[in-house]
Short mmCIF file of C-alpha atoms and ligand atoms in Angstrom, two decimals:
data_model
loop_
_atom_site.label_atom_id
_atom_site.label_comp_id
_atom_site.label_asym_id
_atom_site.label_seq_id
_atom_site.Cartn_x
_atom_site.Cartn_y
_atom_site.Cartn_z
CA MET A 16 0.01 0.01 0.00
CA GLY A 17 1.29 3.48 -0.84
CA SER A 18 1.80 6.36 1.56
CA SER A 19 -1.27 7.52 3.40
CA PRO A 20 -3.32 10.06 1.43
CA ASN A 21 -3.41 13.62 2.62
CA SER A 22 -6.29 14.26 4.99
CA LYS A 23 -5.83 18.00 5.45
CA PRO A 24 -8.97 20.15 5.54
CA LYS A 25 -10.30 21.03 2.09
CA ILE A 26 -10.50 24.81 2.08
CA VAL A 27 -11.74 26.67 -1.00
CA ARG A 28 -11.31 30.45 -1.09
CA GLY A 29 -13.37 32.85 -3.21
CA THR A 30 -13.84 36.56 -3.60
CA ALA A 31 -14.64 39.02 -0.81
CA GLY A 32 -13.35 36.73 1.94
CA TYR A 33 -15.47 33.72 0.90
CA VAL A 34 -14.24 30.46 2.49
CA LEU A 35 -15.73 27.02 1.85
CA GLU A 36 -14.81 24.40 4.48
CA ASP A 37 -15.46 21.56 2.11
CA VAL A 38 -16.01 17.86 2.87
CA PRO A 39 -13.87 15.01 1.55
CA HIS A 40 -14.98 13.06 -1.53
CA LEU A 41 -14.21 9.47 -2.52
CA ALA A 42 -12.69 10.85 -5.73
CA ASP A 43 -10.04 12.67 -3.63
CA TYR A 44 -8.25 9.43 -3.01
CA ILE A 45 -9.67 6.95 -5.58
CA PRO A 46 -8.94 8.03 -9.18
CA ASP A 47 -11.22 7.46 -12.17
CA LEU A 48 -14.37 6.58 -10.26
CA PRO A 49 -17.33 6.07 -12.61
CA THR A 50 -20.42 8.25 -12.12
CA TYR A 51 -24.09 7.50 -12.86
CA SER A 52 -27.23 9.55 -13.39
CA ASN A 53 -29.16 10.14 -10.22
CA PRO A 54 -32.19 7.75 -10.29
CA LEU A 55 -34.26 10.53 -8.69
CA GLN A 56 -34.58 12.21 -12.03
CA ASN A 57 -36.98 9.45 -13.10
CA ASN A 58 -38.86 9.54 -9.80
CA PRO A 59 -42.32 11.09 -10.33
CA ALA A 60 -42.24 12.66 -6.87
CA TYR A 61 -39.22 14.75 -7.81
CA SER A 62 -39.51 15.31 -11.53
CA VAL A 63 -42.07 18.04 -10.88
CA VAL A 64 -39.83 19.86 -8.41
CA LYS A 65 -38.07 22.64 -10.24
CA GLN A 66 -34.33 22.72 -9.57
CA TYR A 67 -34.55 19.65 -7.40
CA PHE A 68 -30.85 18.96 -7.77
CA VAL A 69 -28.52 21.08 -5.70
CA HIS A 70 -26.05 23.13 -7.69
CA VAL A 71 -22.56 21.78 -7.23
CA ASP A 72 -21.28 25.17 -6.00
CA ASP A 73 -24.06 25.93 -3.53
CA SER A 74 -22.96 26.62 0.04
CA VAL A 75 -24.45 27.93 3.29
CA PRO A 76 -22.83 30.67 5.39
CA GLN A 77 -21.92 29.89 8.98
CA LYS A 78 -22.70 33.42 10.11
CA ILE A 79 -25.65 35.30 8.70
CA ILE A 80 -25.34 38.53 10.65
CA ALA A 81 -23.28 40.89 8.53
CA ASN A 82 -22.64 44.53 7.88
CA LYS A 83 -21.59 46.23 4.68
CA ASP A 84 -17.87 45.73 5.30
CA SER A 85 -18.00 42.13 6.59
CA PRO A 86 -16.09 39.49 4.66
CA ARG A 87 -18.35 36.71 3.31
CA GLY A 88 -16.77 34.29 5.80
CA ILE A 89 -16.98 30.54 6.34
CA HIS A 90 -19.44 28.41 4.35
CA PHE A 91 -20.42 24.75 4.33
CA ARG A 92 -21.45 22.63 1.38
CA ARG A 93 -25.21 22.66 0.87
CA ALA A 94 -26.78 19.24 1.34
CA GLY A 95 -29.15 17.62 -1.15
CA PRO A 96 -29.32 15.38 -4.21
CA ARG A 97 -26.72 15.76 -6.93
CA GLN A 98 -27.23 15.15 -10.66
CA LYS A 99 -24.45 12.56 -10.67
CA VAL A 100 -24.03 9.77 -8.14
CA TYR A 101 -21.02 7.55 -7.41
CA PHE A 102 -22.88 4.34 -6.55
CA GLU A 103 -25.24 2.06 -8.46
CA ALA A 104 -28.15 0.91 -6.31
CA ASP A 105 -27.37 -2.79 -6.65
CA ASP A 106 -23.77 -2.28 -5.55
CA VAL A 107 -24.62 -0.49 -2.32
CA GLN A 108 -24.34 -2.32 0.99
CA ALA A 109 -25.28 0.27 3.62
CA ALA A 110 -24.90 -0.04 7.40
CA ILE A 111 -26.47 1.96 10.21
CA VAL A 112 -25.21 2.15 13.80
CA THR A 113 -26.35 4.10 16.87
CA CYS A 114 -23.83 4.92 19.65
CA GLY A 115 -23.74 6.73 23.01
CA GLY A 116 -26.65 7.75 25.23
CA LEU A 117 -30.27 7.67 24.07
CA CYS A 118 -31.97 10.62 22.50
CA PRO A 119 -35.55 11.05 21.18
CA GLY A 120 -35.58 10.58 17.41
CA LEU A 121 -32.99 7.82 17.01
CA ASN A 122 -35.56 5.43 15.56
CA THR A 123 -36.92 8.11 13.22
CA VAL A 124 -33.43 8.66 11.78
CA ILE A 125 -32.97 4.91 11.32
CA ARG A 126 -36.37 4.64 9.63
CA GLU A 127 -35.77 7.55 7.30
CA LEU A 128 -32.27 6.37 6.32
CA VAL A 129 -33.73 3.00 5.33
CA CYS A 130 -36.65 4.59 3.44
CA ALA A 131 -34.46 7.14 1.65
CA LEU A 132 -32.04 4.44 0.53
CA TYR A 133 -34.85 2.14 -0.65
CA HIS A 134 -37.38 4.55 -2.10
CA MET A 135 -35.17 7.31 -3.47
CA TYR A 136 -32.18 5.35 -4.71
CA GLY A 137 -33.40 1.74 -4.98
CA VAL A 138 -30.82 0.44 -2.48
CA LYS A 139 -32.04 -2.90 -1.11
CA LYS A 140 -29.17 -3.97 1.16
CA VAL A 141 -29.26 -2.12 4.48
CA LEU A 142 -27.72 -3.63 7.60
CA GLY A 143 -28.40 -2.56 11.17
CA ILE A 144 -25.37 -2.95 13.45
CA ASN A 145 -26.49 -4.06 16.93
CA GLY A 146 -25.23 -2.40 20.12
CA GLY A 147 -23.08 0.55 18.98
CA TYR A 148 -19.50 0.48 17.70
CA LYS A 149 -18.63 -2.86 19.28
CA GLY A 150 -21.50 -4.35 17.30
CA PHE A 151 -19.34 -4.20 14.17
CA TYR A 152 -17.17 -6.98 15.59
CA ALA A 153 -18.98 -8.42 18.63
CA HIS A 154 -22.67 -8.66 17.78
CA ASN A 155 -25.02 -9.79 15.06
CA THR A 156 -26.40 -7.53 12.39
CA ILE A 157 -30.01 -7.28 11.24
CA SER A 158 -31.36 -6.63 7.81
CA LEU A 159 -33.46 -3.45 7.66
CA THR A 160 -36.29 -2.89 5.18
CA PRO A 161 -38.98 -0.19 4.92
CA LYS A 162 -41.41 -2.81 6.22
CA SER A 163 -39.33 -3.73 9.28
CA VAL A 164 -38.81 -0.08 10.26
CA ASN A 165 -42.30 1.12 9.31
CA ASP A 166 -43.55 2.20 12.75
CA ILE A 167 -40.35 2.42 14.80
CA HIS A 168 -40.51 6.22 14.93
CA LYS A 169 -43.36 5.84 17.40
CA ARG A 170 -41.01 4.20 19.92
CA GLY A 171 -38.36 5.73 22.14
CA GLY A 172 -34.77 4.44 22.29
CA THR A 173 -33.12 2.75 19.35
CA ILE A 174 -34.17 -0.58 17.80
CA LEU A 175 -30.49 -1.25 17.11
CA GLY A 176 -29.35 -0.82 20.69
CA SER A 177 -26.46 1.46 21.68
CA SER A 178 -23.36 1.37 23.86
CA ARG A 179 -20.45 3.36 25.24
CA GLY A 180 -16.80 2.33 24.82
CA GLY A 181 -15.56 -0.47 22.57
CA HIS A 182 -14.33 1.69 19.73
CA ASP A 183 -11.57 -0.29 18.06
CA THR A 184 -10.86 1.37 14.71
CA THR A 185 -8.97 -1.53 13.12
CA LYS A 186 -11.56 -4.15 14.10
CA ILE A 187 -14.42 -1.91 12.92
CA VAL A 188 -12.85 -1.16 9.54
CA ASP A 189 -11.89 -4.85 9.10
CA SER A 190 -15.52 -5.71 9.68
CA ILE A 191 -16.70 -3.03 7.24
CA GLN A 192 -14.34 -4.46 4.64
CA ASP A 193 -15.23 -8.12 5.34
CA ARG A 194 -18.97 -7.45 5.10
CA GLY A 195 -18.59 -5.47 1.88
CA ILE A 196 -20.18 -2.39 3.45
CA ASN A 197 -19.67 0.74 1.31
CA GLN A 198 -21.90 3.31 3.03
CA VAL A 199 -21.77 3.68 6.81
CA PHE A 200 -24.27 5.90 8.63
CA ILE A 201 -23.13 6.62 12.17
CA ILE A 202 -25.65 8.21 14.52
CA GLY A 203 -24.20 9.57 17.75
CA GLY A 204 -22.86 12.47 19.81
CA ASP A 205 -19.46 14.11 20.12
CA GLY A 206 -17.70 10.88 21.15
CA THR A 207 -19.33 8.98 18.29
CA GLN A 208 -18.36 11.62 15.72
CA ARG A 209 -14.74 11.39 16.97
CA GLY A 210 -14.94 7.65 16.43
CA ALA A 211 -16.48 8.19 12.98
CA ASP A 212 -13.56 10.46 12.06
CA ARG A 213 -11.07 7.74 13.03
CA ILE A 214 -13.00 5.20 10.95
CA PHE A 215 -13.03 7.60 8.01
CA GLU A 216 -9.26 8.21 8.29
CA GLU A 217 -8.56 4.45 8.37
CA ILE A 218 -10.87 3.84 5.38
CA ARG A 219 -9.13 6.60 3.50
CA ARG A 220 -5.73 5.15 4.42
CA ARG A 221 -6.84 1.79 3.00
CA ARG A 222 -8.28 3.65 -0.03
CA LEU A 223 -11.63 1.90 0.24
CA LYS A 224 -14.70 3.09 -1.67
CA VAL A 225 -16.71 3.50 1.52
CA ALA A 226 -18.64 6.68 2.40
CA VAL A 227 -18.57 7.46 6.14
CA VAL A 228 -21.42 9.73 7.21
CA GLY A 229 -22.24 11.07 10.67
CA ILE A 230 -25.63 12.14 11.97
CA PRO A 231 -25.30 14.28 15.10
CA LYS A 232 -27.25 13.02 18.11
CA THR A 233 -27.02 14.87 21.40
CA ILE A 234 -29.82 15.54 23.81
CA ASP A 235 -27.51 18.08 25.54
CA ASN A 236 -27.23 20.08 22.29
CA ASP A 237 -23.47 20.21 22.86
CA ILE A 238 -22.32 19.65 19.25
CA PRO A 239 -20.83 22.78 17.71
CA VAL A 240 -21.63 24.45 14.34
CA ILE A 241 -25.15 22.98 13.94
CA ASP A 242 -28.23 25.00 14.90
CA LYS A 243 -29.49 22.27 17.24
CA SER A 244 -29.57 18.53 17.51
CA PHE A 245 -32.59 16.32 16.88
CA GLY A 246 -34.37 15.31 20.09
CA PHE A 247 -33.60 18.63 21.76
CA ASP A 248 -37.08 20.10 21.15
CA THR A 249 -38.66 16.91 22.43
CA ALA A 250 -36.46 17.01 25.56
CA VAL A 251 -37.44 20.60 26.27
CA GLU A 252 -41.10 19.74 25.79
CA GLU A 253 -40.92 16.67 27.99
CA ALA A 254 -39.07 18.65 30.69
CA GLN A 255 -42.17 20.85 31.00
CA ARG A 256 -44.01 17.95 32.57
CA ALA A 257 -41.45 17.65 35.36
CA ILE A 258 -41.28 21.40 35.91
CA ASN A 259 -45.05 21.53 36.01
CA ALA A 260 -45.16 18.77 38.63
CA ALA A 261 -42.52 20.58 40.68
CA HIS A 262 -44.58 23.74 40.47
CA VAL A 263 -47.80 22.03 41.52
CA GLU A 264 -46.02 20.44 44.50
CA ALA A 265 -44.32 23.71 45.49
CA GLU A 266 -47.52 25.75 45.20
CA SER A 267 -49.48 23.30 47.32
CA GLY A 268 -47.11 23.08 50.28
CA GLU A 269 -46.15 25.73 52.83
CA ASN A 270 -43.01 27.43 51.58
CA GLY A 271 -42.75 24.80 48.88
CA ILE A 272 -39.56 24.43 46.87
CA GLY A 273 -39.50 22.24 43.74
CA VAL A 274 -36.08 21.20 42.47
CA VAL A 275 -35.83 19.65 38.97
CA LYS A 276 -32.59 18.22 37.59
CA LEU A 277 -32.30 18.13 33.80
CA MET A 278 -29.64 16.66 31.54
CA GLY A 279 -26.67 18.70 30.36
CA ARG A 280 -23.19 17.55 31.29
CA TYR A 281 -21.27 20.59 30.08
CA SER A 282 -24.00 22.54 28.28
CA GLY A 283 -27.10 23.89 29.95
CA PHE A 284 -29.31 24.28 26.88
CA ILE A 285 -32.12 21.96 28.00
CA ALA A 286 -32.32 23.71 31.39
CA MET A 287 -32.20 27.17 29.76
CA TYR A 288 -34.87 26.49 27.12
CA ALA A 289 -37.07 24.50 29.48
CA THR A 290 -36.94 27.43 31.91
CA LEU A 291 -37.74 29.98 29.22
CA ALA A 292 -40.60 27.82 27.95
CA SER A 293 -42.15 27.18 31.36
CA ARG A 294 -42.37 30.62 33.11
CA ASP A 295 -42.83 28.72 36.39
CA VAL A 296 -39.11 28.55 37.12
CA ASP A 297 -37.63 31.00 39.63
CA CYS A 298 -34.00 30.04 39.17
CA CYS A 299 -32.10 28.12 36.49
CA LEU A 300 -28.58 26.86 37.21
CA ILE A 301 -26.33 25.68 34.36
CA PRO A 302 -22.69 24.51 34.09
CA GLU A 303 -21.64 27.62 32.15
CA SER A 304 -22.72 30.05 34.87
CA PRO A 305 -21.02 29.45 38.21
CA PHE A 306 -23.20 30.14 41.24
CA TYR A 307 -22.75 30.25 45.00
CA LEU A 308 -25.04 29.51 47.91
CA GLU A 309 -24.23 31.74 50.87
CA GLY A 310 -24.00 35.47 51.42
CA PRO A 311 -25.34 38.49 49.54
CA GLY A 312 -26.45 37.66 45.98
CA GLY A 313 -26.29 33.92 46.76
CA LEU A 314 -28.91 31.24 46.14
CA PHE A 315 -30.04 30.99 49.81
CA GLU A 316 -30.70 34.71 50.07
CA PHE A 317 -32.66 34.59 46.79
CA ALA A 318 -34.68 31.53 47.89
CA GLU A 319 -35.62 33.22 51.16
CA LYS A 320 -36.72 36.33 49.31
CA ARG A 321 -38.83 34.40 46.75
CA LEU A 322 -40.51 32.31 49.44
CA LYS A 323 -41.40 35.46 51.38
CA GLU A 324 -42.78 37.09 48.22
CA ASN A 325 -44.57 34.14 46.58
CA GLY A 326 -44.74 31.36 49.15
CA HIS A 327 -43.15 28.89 46.76
CA MET A 328 -40.35 28.54 44.19
CA VAL A 329 -39.02 26.23 41.47
CA ILE A 330 -35.33 25.63 40.77
CA VAL A 331 -34.14 23.95 37.57
CA ILE A 332 -30.59 22.66 37.69
CA ALA A 333 -28.58 21.08 34.86
CA GLU A 334 -26.71 17.95 35.89
CA GLY A 335 -23.30 19.50 35.21
CA ALA A 336 -23.97 22.75 37.16
CA GLY A 337 -22.00 23.50 40.32
CA GLN A 338 -19.87 20.35 40.08
CA GLU A 339 -16.94 22.22 41.64
CA LEU A 340 -19.10 23.02 44.69
CA VAL A 341 -20.29 19.41 44.95
CA SER A 342 -16.73 18.07 44.85
CA GLU A 343 -15.78 20.49 47.64
CA SER A 344 -18.31 18.92 49.95
CA ILE A 345 -18.48 15.32 48.71
CA GLN A 346 -15.25 13.50 47.98
CA SER A 347 -15.07 13.09 44.24
CA MET A 348 -14.12 9.67 42.89
CA HIS A 349 -13.13 10.84 39.38
CA LYS A 350 -14.95 7.92 37.87
CA GLN A 351 -15.51 7.63 34.11
CA ASP A 352 -17.99 5.77 31.93
CA ALA A 353 -16.87 3.22 29.31
CA SER A 354 -16.36 6.01 26.74
CA GLY A 355 -14.15 8.05 29.07
CA ASN A 356 -16.82 10.64 29.97
CA LYS A 357 -16.51 11.90 33.58
CA LEU A 358 -19.27 10.55 35.81
CA LEU A 359 -20.89 13.45 37.63
CA GLN A 360 -22.18 13.68 41.20
CA ASP A 361 -25.92 14.13 41.66
CA VAL A 362 -26.09 17.92 41.94
CA GLY A 363 -29.87 17.85 42.39
CA LEU A 364 -29.66 15.73 45.50
CA TRP A 365 -26.77 17.81 46.81
CA ILE A 366 -28.45 21.19 46.33
CA SER A 367 -31.71 19.90 47.83
CA GLN A 368 -29.78 18.79 50.93
CA LYS A 369 -27.92 22.13 51.19
CA ILE A 370 -31.18 24.13 50.94
CA LYS A 371 -32.82 22.00 53.64
CA GLU A 372 -29.79 22.39 55.92
CA TYR A 373 -29.78 26.15 55.43
CA PHE A 374 -33.43 26.66 56.36
CA THR A 375 -33.16 24.28 59.33
CA LYS A 376 -30.20 26.30 60.63
CA GLN A 377 -31.83 29.68 59.92
CA LYS A 378 -35.06 28.75 61.72
CA THR A 379 -36.77 31.62 59.80
CA MET A 380 -39.26 29.39 58.02
CA ASN A 381 -40.22 25.75 57.56
CA ILE A 382 -39.81 24.66 53.97
CA ASN A 383 -41.25 21.75 51.97
CA LEU A 384 -38.79 20.65 49.34
CA LYS A 385 -39.51 18.10 46.63
CA TYR A 386 -36.73 16.89 44.32
CA ILE A 387 -37.65 15.54 40.89
CA ASP A 388 -35.09 13.80 38.66
CA PRO A 389 -36.84 13.10 35.34
CA THR A 390 -33.65 12.72 33.27
CA TYR A 391 -34.01 9.19 31.94
CA MET A 392 -37.76 9.62 31.47
CA ILE A 393 -37.08 12.59 29.20
CA ARG A 394 -34.48 10.73 27.17
CA ALA A 395 -36.67 7.69 26.59
CA VAL A 396 -39.68 9.27 24.87
CA PRO A 397 -40.29 9.14 21.11
CA SER A 398 -39.53 12.36 19.24
CA ASN A 399 -42.21 14.99 18.80
CA ALA A 400 -43.60 16.20 15.47
CA SER A 401 -41.00 18.88 14.81
CA ASP A 402 -38.13 16.56 15.68
CA ASN A 403 -39.61 13.89 13.41
CA VAL A 404 -39.50 16.31 10.48
CA TYR A 405 -35.97 17.33 11.41
CA CYS A 406 -34.81 13.69 11.66
CA THR A 407 -36.27 13.04 8.22
CA LEU A 408 -34.36 15.91 6.63
CA LEU A 409 -31.10 14.94 8.34
CA ALA A 410 -31.45 11.31 7.19
CA GLN A 411 -32.39 12.18 3.60
CA SER A 412 -29.51 14.68 3.37
CA ALA A 413 -27.10 12.04 4.71
CA VAL A 414 -28.22 9.56 2.03
CA HIS A 415 -27.97 12.15 -0.78
CA GLY A 416 -24.41 12.97 0.40
CA ALA A 417 -23.27 9.36 0.53
CA MET A 418 -24.75 8.57 -2.90
CA ALA A 419 -22.96 11.64 -4.30
CA GLY A 420 -19.63 10.23 -3.07
CA TYR A 421 -19.06 12.65 -0.22
CA THR A 422 -17.52 11.14 2.89
CA GLY A 423 -16.04 12.17 6.26
CA PHE A 424 -18.91 14.52 6.93
CA THR A 425 -21.76 15.11 9.35
CA SER A 426 -25.20 16.02 8.07
CA GLY A 427 -26.35 19.12 9.95
CA LEU A 428 -28.56 22.15 10.00
CA VAL A 429 -26.76 25.50 9.76
CA ASN A 430 -28.90 28.66 9.84
CA GLY A 431 -31.94 26.61 8.94
CA ARG A 432 -30.37 24.94 5.87
CA GLN A 433 -29.17 21.37 5.48
CA THR A 434 -25.38 21.16 5.08
CA TYR A 435 -22.42 18.75 5.00
CA ILE A 436 -19.89 19.63 7.70
CA PRO A 437 -16.39 18.11 7.78
CA PHE A 438 -15.82 15.91 10.84
CA TYR A 439 -12.95 18.06 12.14
CA ARG A 440 -15.32 21.00 12.65
CA ILE A 441 -17.86 18.88 14.54
CA ILE A 442 -15.31 17.36 16.93
CA GLU A 443 -13.14 20.43 17.59
CA GLY A 444 -15.09 21.67 20.62
CA GLN A 445 -18.36 21.78 22.44
CA ASN A 446 -21.40 23.95 21.96
CA LYS A 447 -22.08 25.81 25.21
CA VAL A 448 -24.47 28.46 26.44
CA VAL A 449 -22.60 31.75 26.17
CA ILE A 450 -23.64 33.64 29.25
CA THR A 451 -22.63 36.97 27.75
CA ASP A 452 -25.04 36.36 24.86
CA ARG A 453 -28.59 37.64 24.66
CA MET A 454 -30.30 34.31 25.30
CA TRP A 455 -28.94 34.02 28.84
CA ALA A 456 -29.79 37.68 29.45
CA ARG A 457 -33.35 36.92 28.29
CA LEU A 458 -33.53 34.09 30.81
CA LEU A 459 -32.20 36.28 33.64
CA SER A 460 -34.77 38.94 32.89
CA SER A 461 -37.53 36.33 32.68
CA THR A 462 -36.75 34.66 36.02
CA ASN A 463 -35.27 37.69 37.78
CA GLN A 464 -32.79 35.40 39.42
CA PRO A 465 -29.38 36.61 40.62
CA SER A 466 -26.69 36.58 37.96
CA PHE A 467 -24.20 35.41 40.63
CA THR A 468 -21.62 37.73 39.12
CA ILE A 469 -20.86 39.51 42.39
CA CYS A 470 -19.36 36.25 43.64
CA LYS A 471 -16.01 37.20 42.13
CA SER A 472 -15.98 40.74 43.55
CA VAL A 473 -17.04 39.43 46.97
CA THR A 474 -14.20 36.91 46.92
CA GLU A 475 -11.76 39.55 45.73
CA GLU A 476 -12.89 41.97 48.47
CA LYS A 477 -12.47 39.22 51.05
CA ARG A 478 -9.00 38.49 49.79
CA GLU A 479 -8.12 42.20 49.88
CA GLU A 480 -9.38 42.44 53.47
CA GLU A 481 -7.27 39.42 54.44
CA THR A 482 -4.18 40.90 52.78
CA THR A 483 -4.75 44.28 54.46
CA GLY A 484 -5.21 42.51 57.78
CA GLU A 485 -1.92 40.75 57.37
CA GLN A 486 0.05 43.99 56.90
N1 ADP B 530 -12.09 10.05 20.99
C1 ADP B 530 -12.72 8.98 20.54
N2 ADP B 530 -12.21 8.21 19.57
C2 ADP B 530 -12.86 7.13 19.12
N3 ADP B 530 -14.03 6.69 19.61
C3 ADP B 530 -14.62 7.41 20.57
C4 ADP B 530 -13.99 8.56 21.12
N4 ADP B 530 -14.80 9.07 22.08
C5 ADP B 530 -15.87 8.22 22.16
N5 ADP B 530 -15.76 7.24 21.24
C6 ADP B 530 -16.70 6.14 21.04
O1 ADP B 530 -17.98 6.68 20.61
C7 ADP B 530 -19.06 5.95 21.22
C8 ADP B 530 -19.99 6.90 21.89
O2 ADP B 530 -19.31 7.82 22.70
P1 ADP B 530 -19.99 8.51 23.98
O3 ADP B 530 -19.08 9.56 24.46
O4 ADP B 530 -20.38 7.45 24.94
O5 ADP B 530 -21.38 9.06 23.46
P2 ADP B 530 -21.74 10.26 22.48
O6 ADP B 530 -21.30 9.90 21.13
O7 ADP B 530 -23.19 10.34 22.59
O8 ADP B 530 -21.02 11.46 23.00
C9 ADP B 530 -18.45 4.95 22.17
O9 ADP B 530 -18.50 3.67 21.57
C10 ADP B 530 -17.01 5.43 22.32
O10 ADP B 530 -16.08 4.34 22.51
O1 FBP B 531 -26.22 7.18 32.14
P1 FBP B 531 -25.72 7.28 30.74
O2 FBP B 531 -26.39 6.39 29.81
O3 FBP B 531 -24.23 7.19 30.69
O4 FBP B 531 -26.11 8.70 30.21
C1 FBP B 531 -25.93 9.89 30.92
C2 FBP B 531 -25.48 10.98 30.02
O5 FBP B 531 -26.05 10.91 28.75
C3 FBP B 531 -26.43 12.21 28.29
O6 FBP B 531 -27.83 12.28 28.30
C4 FBP B 531 -26.02 12.45 26.88
O7 FBP B 531 -24.68 12.16 26.72
P2 FBP B 531 -24.13 11.67 25.32
O8 FBP B 531 -24.68 12.62 24.29
O9 FBP B 531 -22.65 11.73 25.46
O10 FBP B 531 -24.63 10.29 25.10
C5 FBP B 531 -25.83 13.17 29.30
O11 FBP B 531 -26.63 14.30 29.49
C6 FBP B 531 -25.79 12.32 30.54
O12 FBP B 531 -24.79 12.71 31.43
MG1 MG B 532 -21.18 13.03 24.49
#
């Protein structure tokens, strides 16, 4: 085998500061690949659609806010069917795998991948890989047909099963090669997309005609570049039920406090949007915005004030919020899951305990605190209507991209348009709530909670006092 092909980013520059962060193509490392007419042009459903095929040069800007002097900036390749395809239907052996934690919509994506392959392109061989990445080499596969996936979108979870850990690039690519798979659709979060990138690099090194396509799944909405992940809307909607229950409980008891923990390891999007949607939440705590409990501007002072004013309050806390405070009081074990993700302490339980201790010590009022942890219930529901539509578009775009010979990309929504994003952009960082952005300011003005920003000045003042005292 020759030297490994170059896998540097494909950057195309145009006029007025235009930059296209392009995705790899099979033709980049396999010369003289034959092309075929897209079978969609004979499909009655599409022949009536004017300009159904996407122009080869179409791209979507990453930033749409501009002024008259702004450069055109970074763009991504627009997703959609191309006039020419690089696979003949009978030659395609597709595979679908789901990895990582559950997320509403996984089954819809599986269903729509199968249906798009069958109905749009006439592909009849679609394999489901059982149990995540390790399923490529340690489990059985199942054959997927439009009939077998017909109503799976009505169920939560994934019919294929999922797992953490077990990513062995060589074994996975050996299995892809042995099974004659030439289109791999990998549905998963940040860890999964990292794994997909490694698979793509190995496939490219072996110069195989195999398209590797990622579909971003993350209930936490922590994947960068894309507008949002599928399942996020459903999670926010489902969280309303828990917040509502917490509110009913809090309202009905004397000095009632409802605490709801929502998912979000490093990104507090579910907590933020669920709070904004609900209007019953008095305080939302997320990993990106450090908070403190005691003293002026702290959570205890705020809770006391709200209880005096309203007689009840609701706190929403993201699972990754205040982890530094929790580790100060509970000895942290630094445990990890099979994929290497840090296992977090239960911040909901911790904060509930701290609030109870505070009011017991203060003796100013008797409180009634109820802690609700709906996290796995939220993750297990089927996707709602808007997520179902979104999953369909993501899956169809992924299939169009693979058939057109693109590879090493994630199918994602950017500024409301379907795009193909190179793996390296998806795995380079995490999407987080920017607390200096307007959305967080909107939340603060909606809840009227403390911003906890005086924490730093209080600490600094304290330190200054200590230093002065020493002199
Ligand atoms: N850096 C990495 N390189 C290769 N594979 C990875 C990497 N990180 C995670 N994976 C694999 O991706 C899969 C899912 O990762 P995980 O972090 O559990 O979930 P998610 O993809 O939802 O973030 C696991 O099988 C894991 O082994
Ligand atoms: O208990 P599990 O299955 O490891 O999942 C818990 C984690 O999964 C998530 O829901 C999503 O994480 P991933 O996207 O990495 O799968 C996190 O919010 C949560 O910490
Ligand atoms: Mg993850």
